[in-house]
C-alpha cells in the first residue's frame, strides 16, 4: 500500500509507538504507547464530561442536560431491549458506549494541524476484540448464572419443528459463537476503513499538489471535497458504531436474561 | 497493517492499558457518577409526575365542587320557583275569594237598595193615591157639595190612576 501512494503511508496512523518503555509483567513488556495515551485521554475527557452533569440541579443547565440526554438515551435503550432488569447493566453499557464514542470522536479530531496526532485505538482489533470478549463474557456469565444449563435452550428457538431438531441448534450455536467476532470486527473495520480512506484522499491532495498546478487543482480539489464529505460521514459512523456496539451488547444480554 | 504486524509486541500493553482505562471508566464514570445523574433525572421525573398528579387531583376536586354547586343552585332555583308558584296560586285564590265576597256584598246591597226603592215607590204611590183621594173629595165637595166617602174616593182614584 505504501508503494501505491508514494511517500505517504495511510497505515502509518495505526502504528503503535512507544512513549515510555514501561514495566514488565510476567515476561510481557507493558509500554506506555500512543494507544495507551489516547485511552487515558478518552477516559479523562469522558470523566470531565460527566463532571459537568454532576450539578444535580432540578432545572438542568445545558451541560447537565447534555449528560442527562446521553444517560437517558442508554437507559431507554436498555429499558426497551431488556426491560426493567436492564438498569443493572446500565453502568457497563453506558461506560462501553461512551468510551467507544469518545475514542472514535477523539480519533477524528484534526489535531494533526497543531502537530498532535490522534490515535484511534478502536481501529485496533486487539482493543475492540477485548471489549467484545468482555461483553460476550457478561452474556455467558449472566446466562449461566440465571438459567444454569437451561441457558442451552437458547439454541432451540420456539417453534422449531421436531424433524429439524438436529440442525437448528447447530446453526444457532454457530451464530451465537460468531457474535463476539462480529461485534469486535464491525467496530474495528468501520474505524479503520474511514481513516484509511481519509488518509488516502489526503495523500492524493498532497501528491497532486506536488505534481504541478494542473493536477493539483484537477485532482486536489475534488479529493478535498470528498474528504469533507467523508469526514462528516465518519463523525456519523463514530456515533453509529458506538451505538451499534452498545445496542448489540444489550440485545445479547437480553437473550441471556430472558432466553428467547 | 500495524494491527497485525505489531500484534505480538503490543498486545500485552494494549490489553493492560485498555483494562486500566476502561476499568477507570466503568468504576468511576459508570458506577459512581452515572447513578447520581440517573437519580437526579429520576427524582426530577418523580417530582414532575407528582406535581402533575396533584394538579390533576385539584382539577378533579374543582370539577366536583362545580358539580356540587351546580346541583345546589339547581335545587335552590327549583325551590324558589315552587315557592313562587305556590305564592301565585295562594294570591290567585285569595283574590278570587275576596272578589266573590265583594260580589256577594254588592249583590246584597243592590238587592237591598232595589227593595228600598220598590218600598219607596210603593209608599210614594200610596201617598199620591191618598193625596189624590183627598183632593178628589175636596173637588167633589166643592163642586157638587156631595159628600164622598174616603173609600169611594180612593177607589175612583185607583181606577183613574191604573186606567
Coordinates of C-alpha atoms in Angstrom, one line a residue:
Chain A
X1 CA 0.0 0.0 0.0
X2 CA 2.9 2.3 0.8
X3 CA 4.1 2.0 -2.8
X4 CA 0.8 3.0 -4.3
X5 CA 0.6 6.4 -2.6
X6 CA 4.2 7.4 -2.8
X7 CA 5.8 8.5 0.4
X8 CA 2.5 8.8 2.3
X9 CA 1.6 5.5 4.0
X10 CA -2.1 5.5 5.0
X11 CA -1.4 2.7 7.5
X12 CA 1.2 4.7 9.4
X13 CA -1.6 6.3 11.6
X14 CA -2.3 2.9 13.1
X15 CA 1.2 2.2 14.2
X16 CA 1.6 1.9 17.9
X17 CA 4.5 4.0 19.1
X18 CA 6.2 3.6 22.4
X19 CA 6.3 6.7 24.5
X20 CA 7.7 5.1 27.7
X21 CA 9.2 1.7 27.9
X22 CA 7.1 0.9 31.0
X23 CA 7.5 -2.1 33.0
X24 CA 7.4 -5.9 32.9
X25 CA 4.5 -8.1 34.0
X26 CA 5.0 -11.9 33.7
X27 CA 7.5 -11.5 30.9
X28 CA 5.4 -9.1 28.9
X29 CA 6.7 -5.6 28.3
X30 CA 3.9 -3.1 29.3
X31 CA 5.0 0.0 27.5
X32 CA 3.1 3.3 27.6
X33 CA 2.3 3.9 24.0
X34 CA 0.3 6.5 22.0
X35 CA -2.5 4.0 22.1
X36 CA -2.4 4.0 25.9
X37 CA -2.1 7.7 25.9
X38 CA -5.3 8.2 23.9
X39 CA -7.1 5.6 26.0
X40 CA -6.2 7.8 29.0
X41 CA -7.3 10.9 27.2
X42 CA -10.6 9.4 26.2
X43 CA -11.2 8.2 29.8
X44 CA -10.3 11.6 31.2
X45 CA -12.3 13.6 28.7
X46 CA -15.3 11.3 29.5
X47 CA -14.7 11.9 33.2
X48 CA -14.6 15.7 32.7
X49 CA -17.7 15.5 30.5
X50 CA -19.6 13.6 33.2
X51 CA -18.4 16.0 35.8
X52 CA -20.5 18.7 34.1
X53 CA -23.6 16.6 34.7
X54 CA -23.0 16.2 38.4
X55 CA -24.5 19.5 39.5
X56 CA -27.7 17.6 40.2
X57 CA -29.8 20.7 39.6
X58 CA -33.5 20.3 39.4
X59 CA -33.6 22.6 36.4
X60 CA -30.6 21.4 34.4
X61 CA -28.2 23.7 32.7
X62 CA -27.0 23.0 29.1
X63 CA -24.1 20.7 30.1
X64 CA -26.1 18.8 32.6
X65 CA -28.9 18.5 30.0
X66 CA -26.4 17.0 27.5
X67 CA -25.1 14.5 30.1
X68 CA -28.6 13.5 31.0
X69 CA -29.5 13.1 27.4
X70 CA -26.7 10.6 27.0
X71 CA -27.6 8.7 30.2
X72 CA -31.3 8.8 29.3
X73 CA -30.6 7.6 25.8
X74 CA -28.7 4.5 27.0
X75 CA -31.3 4.0 29.9
X76 CA -34.2 4.0 27.5
X77 CA -32.4 1.7 25.1
X78 CA -31.8 -0.8 27.9
X79 CA -35.4 -0.4 29.1
X80 CA -36.7 -1.2 25.6
X81 CA -34.4 -4.1 24.9
X82 CA -34.0 -5.8 28.2
X83 CA -36.9 -4.4 30.3
X84 CA -36.7 -3.4 34.0
X85 CA -33.7 -5.7 34.6
X86 CA -31.8 -3.5 32.1
X87 CA -31.0 -1.0 34.9
X88 CA -28.5 -3.4 36.3
X89 CA -26.4 -3.3 33.1
X90 CA -26.6 0.4 32.7
X91 CA -23.1 1.2 34.2
X92 CA -21.5 -1.3 31.9
X93 CA -23.4 -0.4 28.7
X94 CA -23.1 3.3 29.4
X95 CA -19.3 3.0 30.0
X96 CA -18.9 0.9 26.9
X97 CA -20.9 3.3 24.7
X98 CA -19.3 6.5 26.0
X99 CA -15.8 5.1 26.0
X100 CA -16.1 3.9 22.4
X101 CA -17.9 7.1 21.3
X102 CA -15.2 9.3 22.8
X103 CA -12.4 7.2 21.4
X104 CA -14.0 7.3 17.9
X105 CA -14.7 11.1 18.0
X106 CA -11.3 12.0 19.6
X107 CA -9.6 9.9 16.9
X108 CA -11.3 12.0 14.3
X109 CA -10.2 15.4 15.7
X110 CA -8.0 17.3 13.2
X111 CA -5.3 17.8 15.9
X112 CA -2.7 16.8 13.3
X113 CA -2.9 20.5 12.3
X114 CA -1.2 21.5 15.5
X115 CA 1.2 18.6 15.5
X116 CA -0.6 16.2 17.8
X117 CA -1.5 13.0 16.0
X118 CA -4.7 11.4 17.4
X119 CA -4.6 7.7 17.6
X120 CA -7.9 5.9 17.2
X121 CA -7.5 2.9 19.4
X122 CA -10.8 1.5 18.3
X123 CA -9.2 0.8 15.0
X124 CA -7.2 -1.9 16.6
X125 CA -8.9 -5.3 16.8
X126 CA -6.9 -6.0 19.9
X127 CA -8.9 -3.3 21.7
X128 CA -12.3 -4.0 20.0
X129 CA -11.7 -7.7 20.5
X130 CA -11.1 -7.3 24.2
X131 CA -14.3 -5.2 24.6
X132 CA -16.3 -7.8 22.5
X133 CA -15.0 -10.6 24.7
X134 CA -15.9 -8.6 27.8
X135 CA -19.4 -8.2 26.5
X136 CA -19.6 -11.8 25.5
X137 CA -18.3 -13.0 28.9
X138 CA -21.0 -11.0 30.6
X139 CA -23.6 -12.6 28.4
X140 CA -22.3 -16.1 29.2
X141 CA -21.9 -15.4 33.0
X142 CA -25.4 -13.8 33.2
X143 CA -26.9 -16.6 31.1
X144 CA -25.5 -19.5 33.1
X145 CA -25.9 -17.7 36.4
X146 CA -29.6 -17.1 35.9
X147 CA -30.7 -20.2 34.0
X148 CA -28.0 -22.8 34.6
X149 CA -28.0 -25.4 32.0
X150 CA -31.3 -24.2 30.7
X151 CA -29.3 -21.5 29.0
X152 CA -28.6 -24.0 26.3
X153 CA -32.3 -23.9 25.3
X154 CA -31.2 -20.6 23.6
X155 CA -30.1 -22.8 20.8
X156 CA -33.6 -24.3 20.3
X157 CA -35.8 -21.4 19.4
X158 CA -39.6 -21.7 20.0
X159 CA -41.5 -23.4 17.2
X160 CA -38.6 -25.4 15.9
X161 CA -40.1 -28.4 14.1
X162 CA -39.1 -31.7 15.7
X163 CA -37.6 -33.1 12.5
X164 CA -35.2 -30.1 12.4
X165 CA -34.0 -30.5 16.0
X166 CA -30.7 -31.9 14.8
X167 CA -29.9 -28.9 12.6
X168 CA -31.3 -25.7 14.2
X169 CA -29.2 -25.9 17.4
X170 CA -26.1 -26.3 15.3
X171 CA -26.9 -23.2 13.3
X172 CA -27.9 -21.3 16.4
X173 CA -24.7 -22.3 18.1
X174 CA -22.5 -21.1 15.3
X175 CA -24.4 -17.8 15.1
X176 CA -24.0 -17.5 18.9
X177 CA -20.3 -18.1 18.8
X178 CA -19.8 -15.7 15.9
X179 CA -21.2 -12.8 18.0
X180 CA -18.0 -11.7 19.7
X181 CA -16.1 -11.7 16.4
X182 CA -18.8 -9.8 14.5
X183 CA -19.0 -7.4 17.5
X184 CA -15.3 -6.7 17.6
X185 CA -14.6 -6.8 13.9
X186 CA -17.5 -4.5 13.0
X187 CA -16.2 -1.6 15.0
X188 CA -12.6 -2.2 14.0
X189 CA -13.4 -2.4 10.3
X190 CA -15.6 0.6 10.3
X191 CA -13.0 2.8 12.0
X192 CA -10.0 1.6 10.0
X193 CA -11.8 1.9 6.7
X194 CA -12.8 5.5 7.3
X195 CA -9.4 6.5 8.5
X196 CA -7.6 4.8 5.6
X197 CA -10.0 6.5 3.1
X198 CA -9.3 9.9 4.6
X199 CA -5.5 9.4 4.6
X200 CA -5.6 8.1 1.0
X201 CA -7.5 11.1 -0.2
X202 CA -5.2 13.4 1.8
X203 CA -2.3 11.7 0.1
X204 CA -4.0 12.4 -3.3
X205 CA -4.2 16.1 -2.4
X206 CA -0.6 16.3 -1.4
X207 CA 0.9 14.2 -4.2
X208 CA -1.3 16.0 -6.8
X209 CA -0.2 19.4 -5.4
X210 CA 3.4 18.4 -5.7
X211 CA 3.0 17.2 -9.3
X212 CA 2.1 20.7 -10.5
X213 CA -0.7 23.2 -10.7
X214 CA -3.0 21.4 -13.2
X215 CA -3.1 18.0 -11.5
X216 CA -3.0 19.9 -8.2
X217 CA -6.3 21.6 -8.9
X218 CA -7.8 18.9 -11.1
X219 CA -7.3 16.1 -8.5
X220 CA -6.7 18.0 -5.3
X221 CA -10.0 20.0 -5.2
X222 CA -12.3 17.0 -5.9
X223 CA -10.3 14.9 -3.4
X224 CA -10.5 17.6 -0.8
X225 CA -14.3 18.0 -1.4
X226 CA -14.7 14.2 -1.0
X227 CA -12.6 14.4 2.2
X228 CA -15.0 17.0 3.7
X229 CA -18.0 14.7 2.9
X230 CA -16.3 11.6 4.2
X231 CA -15.2 13.4 7.4
X232 CA -18.9 14.2 8.0
X233 CA -19.8 10.6 7.3
X234 CA -17.0 9.5 9.7
X235 CA -18.4 11.5 12.5
X236 CA -21.8 9.8 11.9
X237 CA -20.0 6.4 11.8
X238 CA -18.2 7.2 15.0
X239 CA -21.5 7.6 16.8
X240 CA -23.3 4.8 15.0
X241 CA -20.7 2.3 15.7
X242 CA -20.6 3.1 19.4
X243 CA -24.4 2.8 19.4
X244 CA -24.3 -0.5 17.5
X245 CA -21.8 -1.9 19.9
X246 CA -23.9 -0.9 22.9
X247 CA -27.1 -2.0 21.2
X248 CA -25.9 -5.4 20.2
X249 CA -24.4 -6.0 23.6
X250 CA -27.7 -5.1 25.2
X251 CA -29.6 -7.4 22.8
X252 CA -27.2 -10.3 23.7
X253 CA -27.7 -9.6 27.4
X254 CA -31.4 -9.7 26.8
X255 CA -31.0 -13.2 25.3
X256 CA -29.1 -14.2 28.4
X257 CA -31.7 -12.6 30.7
X258 CA -34.9 -13.9 29.0
X259 CA -33.6 -16.7 26.8
X260 CA -35.9 -16.3 23.7
Chain B
X1 CA -1.2 -3.5 8.6
X2 CA 0.3 -2.5 12.0
X3 CA -2.7 -4.1 13.8
X4 CA -1.3 -7.5 12.6
X5 CA 2.4 -6.8 12.3
X6 CA 2.7 -5.3 15.7
X7 CA 0.2 -7.7 17.3
X8 CA 2.8 -9.7 19.3
X9 CA 4.7 -6.8 20.7
X10 CA 1.8 -4.5 21.5
X11 CA -0.8 -7.0 22.6
X12 CA 0.1 -7.1 26.3
X13 CA 0.5 -3.3 26.5
X14 CA -2.8 -2.6 24.7
X15 CA -4.7 -5.1 26.9
X16 CA -3.2 -3.7 30.1
X17 CA -3.9 -0.1 29.3
X18 CA -7.4 -0.9 28.0
X19 CA -8.2 -2.7 31.2
X20 CA -6.8 0.2 33.3
X21 CA -8.6 2.9 31.3
X22 CA -11.9 1.0 30.8
X23 CA -11.8 -0.1 34.4
X24 CA -11.5 3.6 35.4
X25 CA -14.4 4.5 33.1
X26 CA -16.5 1.6 34.4
X27 CA -15.9 2.1 38.1
X28 CA -15.6 5.9 38.3
X29 CA -17.9 7.0 35.5
X30 CA -20.3 4.0 35.3
X31 CA -20.5 3.1 39.0
X32 CA -20.0 6.4 40.8
X33 CA -21.1 9.3 38.5
X34 CA -23.8 7.7 36.4
X35 CA -26.1 6.6 39.3
X36 CA -26.1 10.2 40.6
X37 CA -27.1 11.5 37.2
X38 CA -29.7 8.9 36.9
X39 CA -31.0 9.5 40.4
X40 CA -31.2 13.2 39.6
X41 CA -33.2 12.5 36.5
X42 CA -35.5 10.0 38.3
X43 CA -36.1 12.5 41.2
X44 CA -37.0 15.2 38.7
X45 CA -39.3 12.8 36.8
X46 CA -40.9 11.8 40.0
X47 CA -41.5 15.4 41.2
X48 CA -42.9 16.3 37.8
X49 CA -45.2 13.3 37.9
X50 CA -46.2 14.1 41.5
X51 CA -46.9 17.7 40.6
X52 CA -49.0 16.6 37.6
X53 CA -50.9 14.2 39.8
X54 CA -51.6 16.9 42.3
X55 CA -52.7 19.2 39.6
X56 CA -55.0 16.5 38.2
X57 CA -56.4 15.9 41.7
X58 CA -57.0 19.6 42.2
X59 CA -58.8 19.8 38.8
X60 CA -61.0 16.8 39.7
X61 CA -61.8 18.5 43.1
X62 CA -62.6 21.7 41.3
X63 CA -64.9 19.9 38.9
X64 CA -66.6 18.1 41.8
X65 CA -67.1 21.4 43.6
X66 CA -68.5 23.0 40.5
X67 CA -70.8 20.0 40.1
X68 CA -71.9 20.3 43.7
X69 CA -72.5 24.0 43.3
X70 CA -74.5 23.5 40.2
X71 CA -76.7 20.8 41.8
X72 CA -77.2 23.1 44.8
X73 CA -78.1 26.0 42.6
X74 CA -80.5 23.9 40.6
X75 CA -82.1 22.8 43.8
X76 CA -82.4 26.3 45.1
X77 CA -83.8 27.5 41.8
X78 CA -86.3 24.8 41.8
X79 CA -87.3 25.6 45.4
X80 CA -87.7 29.3 44.6
X81 CA -89.8 28.5 41.5
X82 CA -92.0 26.2 43.6
X83 CA -92.4 28.9 46.2
X84 CA -93.2 31.5 43.5
X85 CA -95.9 29.2 42.1
X86 CA -97.3 28.5 45.5
X87 CA -97.4 32.2 46.3
X88 CA -99.0 32.9 43.0
X89 CA -101.7 30.2 43.5
X90 CA -102.3 31.5 47.0
X91 CA -102.7 35.0 45.8
X92 CA -105.0 34.0 43.0
X93 CA -107.2 32.0 45.4
X94 CA -107.3 34.9 47.9
X95 CA -108.1 37.4 45.2
X96 CA -110.9 35.1 43.8
X97 CA -112.2 34.7 47.3
X98 CA -112.2 38.4 48.0
X99 CA -113.7 39.1 44.7
X100 CA -116.5 36.6 45.3
X101 CA -117.1 38.1 48.8
X102 CA -117.2 41.6 47.4
X103 CA -119.6 40.4 44.6
X104 CA -121.9 38.9 47.2
X105 CA -121.8 42.0 49.2
X106 CA -122.6 44.3 46.3
X107 CA -125.3 42.0 45.1
X108 CA -126.8 42.1 48.6
X109 CA -126.6 45.9 48.7
X110 CA -128.0 46.2 45.3
X111 CA -130.9 44.0 46.3
X112 CA -131.5 45.9 49.4
X113 CA -131.4 49.2 47.6
X114 CA -133.8 47.9 45.0
X115 CA -136.1 46.7 47.7
X116 CA -135.9 50.1 49.3
X117 CA -136.6 51.8 46.0
X118 CA -139.6 49.5 45.5
X119 CA -140.8 50.2 49.0
X120 CA -140.2 53.9 48.5
X121 CA -142.0 53.8 45.1
X122 CA -145.0 51.9 46.8
X123 CA -145.1 54.4 49.6
X124 CA -144.9 57.3 47.2
X125 CA -147.7 55.9 45.1
X126 CA -149.8 55.3 48.2
X127 CA -149.2 58.8 49.3
X128 CA -150.1 60.1 45.8
X129 CA -153.3 58.0 45.9
X130 CA -154.1 59.3 49.4
X131 CA -153.4 62.9 48.3
X132 CA -155.3 62.4 45.1
X133 CA -158.3 60.9 47.0
X134 CA -158.3 63.8 49.4
X135 CA -158.0 66.2 46.5
X136 CA -160.8 64.4 44.7
X137 CA -163.1 64.5 47.8
X138 CA -162.4 68.2 48.2
X139 CA -163.1 68.9 44.5
X140 CA -166.3 66.8 44.6
X141 CA -167.4 68.5 47.8
X142 CA -166.7 72.0 46.3
X143 CA -168.3 71.3 43.0
X144 CA -171.3 69.3 44.0
X145 CA -171.4 69.5 47.6
X146 CA -171.8 65.8 47.7
X147 CA -170.0 64.1 50.5
X148 CA -167.9 61.2 49.1
X149 CA -166.5 58.7 51.5
X150 CA -162.8 58.2 51.6
X151 CA -163.0 54.7 50.4
X152 CA -165.1 55.7 47.3
X153 CA -162.7 58.5 46.5
X154 CA -159.9 56.1 46.9
X155 CA -161.4 53.5 44.5
X156 CA -162.1 56.2 42.0
X157 CA -158.5 57.5 42.2
X158 CA -157.1 53.9 41.9
X159 CA -159.3 53.3 38.9
X160 CA -158.3 56.6 37.3
X161 CA -154.5 56.0 38.0
X162 CA -154.4 52.5 36.9
X163 CA -156.5 53.1 33.9

